Amino acid sequence: MEEVISFISQVGFPIVVTLYLLYRIESKLDAVVQSI
């Protein structure tokens, strides 16, 4: 059980950061498409 928790704590943070960055990029791409 401790191995699973440590794995989530190690892998979960980069996943959250990646999803956040993808969300920001998606909103900026929508703005670009609207302007075109």
PDB file with one MODEL, atoms N, CA, C and O in Angstrom:
MODEL        1
ATOM      1  N   MET A   1       0.825  -1.202   0.000  1.00  0.00           N
ATOM      2  CA  MET A   1       0.000   0.000   0.000  1.00  0.00           C
ATOM      3  C   MET A   1       0.867   1.264   0.000  1.00  0.00           C
ATOM      4  O   MET A   1       0.550   2.236  -0.685  1.00  0.00           O
ATOM      5  N   GLU A   2       1.941   1.247   0.756  1.00  0.00           N
ATOM      6  CA  GLU A   2       2.815   2.421   0.786  1.00  0.00           C
ATOM      7  C   GLU A   2       3.475   2.647  -0.575  1.00  0.00           C
ATOM      8  O   GLU A   2       3.730   3.787  -0.961  1.00  0.00           O
ATOM      9  N   GLU A   3       3.749   1.564  -1.298  1.00  0.00           N
ATOM     10  CA  GLU A   3       4.350   1.699  -2.623  1.00  0.00           C
ATOM     11  C   GLU A   3       3.394   2.419  -3.572  1.00  0.00           C
ATOM     12  O   GLU A   3       3.811   3.251  -4.378  1.00  0.00           O
ATOM     13  N   VAL A   4       2.116   2.091  -3.464  1.00  0.00           N
ATOM     14  CA  VAL A   4       1.123   2.725  -4.337  1.00  0.00           C
ATOM     15  C   VAL A   4       1.030   4.212  -4.022  1.00  0.00           C
ATOM     16  O   VAL A   4       0.963   5.037  -4.934  1.00  0.00           O
ATOM     17  N   ILE A   5       1.026   4.555  -2.757  1.00  0.00           N
ATOM     18  CA  ILE A   5       0.921   5.965  -2.364  1.00  0.00           C
ATOM     19  C   ILE A   5       2.148   6.738  -2.840  1.00  0.00           C
ATOM     20  O   ILE A   5       2.021   7.855  -3.343  1.00  0.00           O
ATOM     21  N   SER A   6       3.334   6.151  -2.685  1.00  0.00           N
ATOM     22  CA  SER A   6       4.536   6.854  -3.136  1.00  0.00           C
ATOM     23  C   SER A   6       4.544   6.980  -4.655  1.00  0.00           C
ATOM     24  O   SER A   6       5.002   7.991  -5.189  1.00  0.00           O
ATOM     25  N   PHE A   7       4.038   5.956  -5.360  1.00  0.00           N
ATOM     26  CA  PHE A   7       3.971   6.028  -6.822  1.00  0.00           C
ATOM     27  C   PHE A   7       3.039   7.152  -7.262  1.00  0.00           C
ATOM     28  O   PHE A   7       3.361   7.913  -8.174  1.00  0.00           O
ATOM     29  N   ILE A   8       1.882   7.253  -6.610  1.00  0.00           N
ATOM     30  CA  ILE A   8       0.924   8.309  -6.968  1.00  0.00           C
ATOM     31  C   ILE A   8       1.515   9.683  -6.667  1.00  0.00           C
ATOM     32  O   ILE A   8       1.340  10.623  -7.441  1.00  0.00           O
ATOM     33  N   SER A   9       2.211   9.793  -5.544  1.00  0.00           N
ATOM     34  CA  SER A   9       2.776  11.094  -5.198  1.00  0.00           C
ATOM     35  C   SER A   9       3.888  11.488  -6.166  1.00  0.00           C
ATOM     36  O   SER A   9       4.084  12.675  -6.427  1.00  0.00           O
ATOM     37  N   GLN A  10       4.616  10.514  -6.700  1.00  0.00           N
ATOM     38  CA  GLN A  10       5.680  10.815  -7.651  1.00  0.00           C
ATOM     39  C   GLN A  10       5.121  11.097  -9.050  1.00  0.00           C
ATOM     40  O   GLN A  10       5.588  12.007  -9.735  1.00  0.00           O
ATOM     41  N   VAL A  11       4.134  10.323  -9.465  1.00  0.00           N
ATOM     42  CA  VAL A  11       3.627  10.426 -10.833  1.00  0.00           C
ATOM     43  C   VAL A  11       2.460  11.404 -10.934  1.00  0.00           C
ATOM     44  O   VAL A  11       2.266  12.023 -11.980  1.00  0.00           O
ATOM     45  N   GLY A  12       1.691  11.549  -9.875  1.00  0.00           N
ATOM     46  CA  GLY A  12       0.485  12.377  -9.923  1.00  0.00           C
ATOM     47  C   GLY A  12       0.781  13.841 -10.177  1.00  0.00           C
ATOM     48  O   GLY A  12       0.051  14.501 -10.916  1.00  0.00           O
ATOM     49  N   PHE A  13       1.843  14.359  -9.574  1.00  0.00           N
ATOM     50  CA  PHE A  13       2.152  15.782  -9.738  1.00  0.00           C
ATOM     51  C   PHE A  13       2.473  16.138 -11.184  1.00  0.00           C
ATOM     52  O   PHE A  13       1.908  17.102 -11.702  1.00  0.00           O
ATOM     53  N   PRO A  14       3.368  15.393 -11.867  1.00  0.00           N
ATOM     54  CA  PRO A  14       3.609  15.721 -13.287  1.00  0.00           C
ATOM     55  C   PRO A  14       2.361  15.588 -14.149  1.00  0.00           C
ATOM     56  O   PRO A  14       2.186  16.343 -15.106  1.00  0.00           O
ATOM     57  N   ILE A  15       1.495  14.639 -13.822  1.00  0.00           N
ATOM     58  CA  ILE A  15       0.263  14.487 -14.601  1.00  0.00           C
ATOM     59  C   ILE A  15      -0.619  15.710 -14.433  1.00  0.00           C
ATOM     60  O   ILE A  15      -1.181  16.211 -15.406  1.00  0.00           O
ATOM     61  N   VAL A  16      -0.745  16.196 -13.199  1.00  0.00           N
ATOM     62  CA  VAL A  16      -1.565  17.384 -12.948  1.00  0.00           C
ATOM     63  C   VAL A  16      -0.986  18.592 -13.675  1.00  0.00           C
ATOM     64  O   VAL A  16      -1.728  19.372 -14.272  1.00  0.00           O
ATOM     65  N   VAL A  17       0.325  18.749 -13.629  1.00  0.00           N
ATOM     66  CA  VAL A  17       0.962  19.879 -14.318  1.00  0.00           C
ATOM     67  C   VAL A  17       0.740  19.780 -15.822  1.00  0.00           C
ATOM     68  O   VAL A  17       0.447  20.779 -16.479  1.00  0.00           O
ATOM     69  N   THR A  18       0.878  18.576 -16.365  1.00  0.00           N
ATOM     70  CA  THR A  18       0.678  18.387 -17.802  1.00  0.00           C
ATOM     71  C   THR A  18      -0.754  18.709 -18.211  1.00  0.00           C
ATOM     72  O   THR A  18      -0.976  19.389 -19.213  1.00  0.00           O
ATOM     73  N   LEU A  19      -1.723  18.228 -17.446  1.00  0.00           N
ATOM     74  CA  LEU A  19      -3.116  18.512 -17.776  1.00  0.00           C
ATOM     75  C   LEU A  19      -3.405  20.006 -17.689  1.00  0.00           C
ATOM     76  O   LEU A  19      -4.147  20.545 -18.511  1.00  0.00           O
ATOM     77  N   TYR A  20      -2.819  20.679 -16.693  1.00  0.00           N
ATOM     78  CA  TYR A  20      -3.026  22.122 -16.555  1.00  0.00           C
ATOM     79  C   TYR A  20      -2.462  22.863 -17.764  1.00  0.00           C
ATOM     80  O   TYR A  20      -3.102  23.762 -18.309  1.00  0.00           O
ATOM     81  N   LEU A  21      -1.250  22.472 -18.178  1.00  0.00           N
ATOM     82  CA  LEU A  21      -0.636  23.141 -19.324  1.00  0.00           C
ATOM     83  C   LEU A  21      -1.422  22.863 -20.605  1.00  0.00           C
ATOM     84  O   LEU A  21      -1.598  23.758 -21.431  1.00  0.00           O
ATOM     85  N   LEU A  22      -1.891  21.634 -20.772  1.00  0.00           N
ATOM     86  CA  LEU A  22      -2.690  21.318 -21.959  1.00  0.00           C
ATOM     87  C   LEU A  22      -3.975  22.135 -21.975  1.00  0.00           C
ATOM     88  O   LEU A  22      -4.411  22.587 -23.033  1.00  0.00           O
ATOM     89  N   TYR A  23      -4.582  22.325 -20.806  1.00  0.00           N
ATOM     90  CA  TYR A  23      -5.806  23.121 -20.734  1.00  0.00           C
ATOM     91  C   TYR A  23      -5.529  24.565 -21.128  1.00  0.00           C
ATOM     92  O   TYR A  23      -6.312  25.168 -21.863  1.00  0.00           O
ATOM     93  N   ARG A  24      -4.423  25.123 -20.648  1.00  0.00           N
ATOM     94  CA  ARG A  24      -4.076  26.504 -20.997  1.00  0.00           C
ATOM     95  C   ARG A  24      -3.794  26.624 -22.486  1.00  0.00           C
ATOM     96  O   ARG A  24      -4.236  27.581 -23.123  1.00  0.00           O
ATOM     97  N   ILE A  25      -3.058  25.657 -23.057  1.00  0.00           N
ATOM     98  CA  ILE A  25      -2.744  25.708 -24.486  1.00  0.00           C
ATOM     99  C   ILE A  25      -4.032  25.601 -25.304  1.00  0.00           C
ATOM    100  O   ILE A  25      -4.181  26.273 -26.324  1.00  0.00           O
ATOM    101  N   GLU A  26      -4.958  24.754 -24.854  1.00  0.00           N
ATOM    102  CA  GLU A  26      -6.215  24.586 -25.583  1.00  0.00           C
ATOM    103  C   GLU A  26      -7.005  25.887 -25.604  1.00  0.00           C
ATOM    104  O   GLU A  26      -7.572  26.248 -26.636  1.00  0.00           O
ATOM    105  N   SER A  27      -7.050  26.595 -24.481  1.00  0.00           N
ATOM    106  CA  SER A  27      -7.801  27.852 -24.457  1.00  0.00           C
ATOM    107  C   SER A  27      -7.140  28.891 -25.353  1.00  0.00           C
ATOM    108  O   SER A  27      -7.831  29.689 -25.986  1.00  0.00           O
ATOM    109  N   LYS A  28      -5.810  28.890 -25.414  1.00  0.00           N
ATOM    110  CA  LYS A  28      -5.124  29.844 -26.294  1.00  0.00           C
ATOM    111  C   LYS A  28      -5.349  29.472 -27.757  1.00  0.00           C
ATOM    112  O   LYS A  28      -5.499  30.353 -28.602  1.00  0.00           O
ATOM    113  N   LEU A  29      -5.374  28.176 -28.061  1.00  0.00           N
ATOM    114  CA  LEU A  29      -5.634  27.762 -29.442  1.00  0.00           C
ATOM    115  C   LEU A  29      -7.041  28.152 -29.861  1.00  0.00           C
ATOM    116  O   LEU A  29      -7.254  28.549 -31.006  1.00  0.00           O
ATOM    117  N   ASP A  30      -8.007  28.044 -28.950  1.00  0.00           N
ATOM    118  CA  ASP A  30      -9.366  28.468 -29.275  1.00  0.00           C
ATOM    119  C   ASP A  30      -9.392  29.956 -29.616  1.00  0.00           C
ATOM    120  O   ASP A  30     -10.089  30.369 -30.542  1.00  0.00           O
ATOM    121  N   ALA A  31      -8.641  30.752 -28.878  1.00  0.00           N
ATOM    122  CA  ALA A  31      -8.599  32.191 -29.158  1.00  0.00           C
ATOM    123  C   ALA A  31      -7.990  32.453 -30.526  1.00  0.00           C
ATOM    124  O   ALA A  31      -8.454  33.338 -31.246  1.00  0.00           O
ATOM    125  N   VAL A  32      -6.963  31.703 -30.896  1.00  0.00           N
ATOM    126  CA  VAL A  32      -6.333  31.868 -32.209  1.00  0.00           C
ATOM    127  C   VAL A  32      -7.316  31.497 -33.314  1.00  0.00           C
ATOM    128  O   VAL A  32      -7.424  32.201 -34.318  1.00  0.00           O
ATOM    129  N   VAL A  33      -8.029  30.394 -33.128  1.00  0.00           N
ATOM    130  CA  VAL A  33      -8.995  29.968 -34.149  1.00  0.00           C
ATOM    131  C   VAL A  33     -10.114  31.004 -34.284  1.00  0.00           C
ATOM    132  O   VAL A  33     -10.569  31.282 -35.394  1.00  0.00           O
ATOM    133  N   GLN A  34     -10.555  31.569 -33.174  1.00  0.00           N
ATOM    134  CA  GLN A  34     -11.588  32.597 -33.244  1.00  0.00           C
ATOM    135  C   GLN A  34     -11.098  33.826 -34.017  1.00  0.00           C
ATOM    136  O   GLN A  34     -11.852  34.421 -34.788  1.00  0.00           O
ATOM    137  N   SER A  35      -9.852  34.197 -33.809  1.00  0.00           N
ATOM    138  CA  SER A  35      -9.334  35.392 -34.485  1.00  0.00           C
ATOM    139  C   SER A  35      -9.139  35.146 -35.976  1.00  0.00           C
ATOM    140  O   SER A  35      -9.228  36.078 -36.776  1.00  0.00           O
ATOM    141  N   ILE A  36      -8.876  33.910 -36.351  1.00  0.00           N
ATOM    142  CA  ILE A  36      -8.729  33.590 -37.764  1.00  0.00           C
ATOM    143  C   ILE A  36     -10.115  33.544 -38.404  1.00  0.00           C
ATOM    144  O   ILE A  36     -10.233  33.289 -39.602  1.00  0.00           O
TER     145      ILE A  36
ENDMDL
END
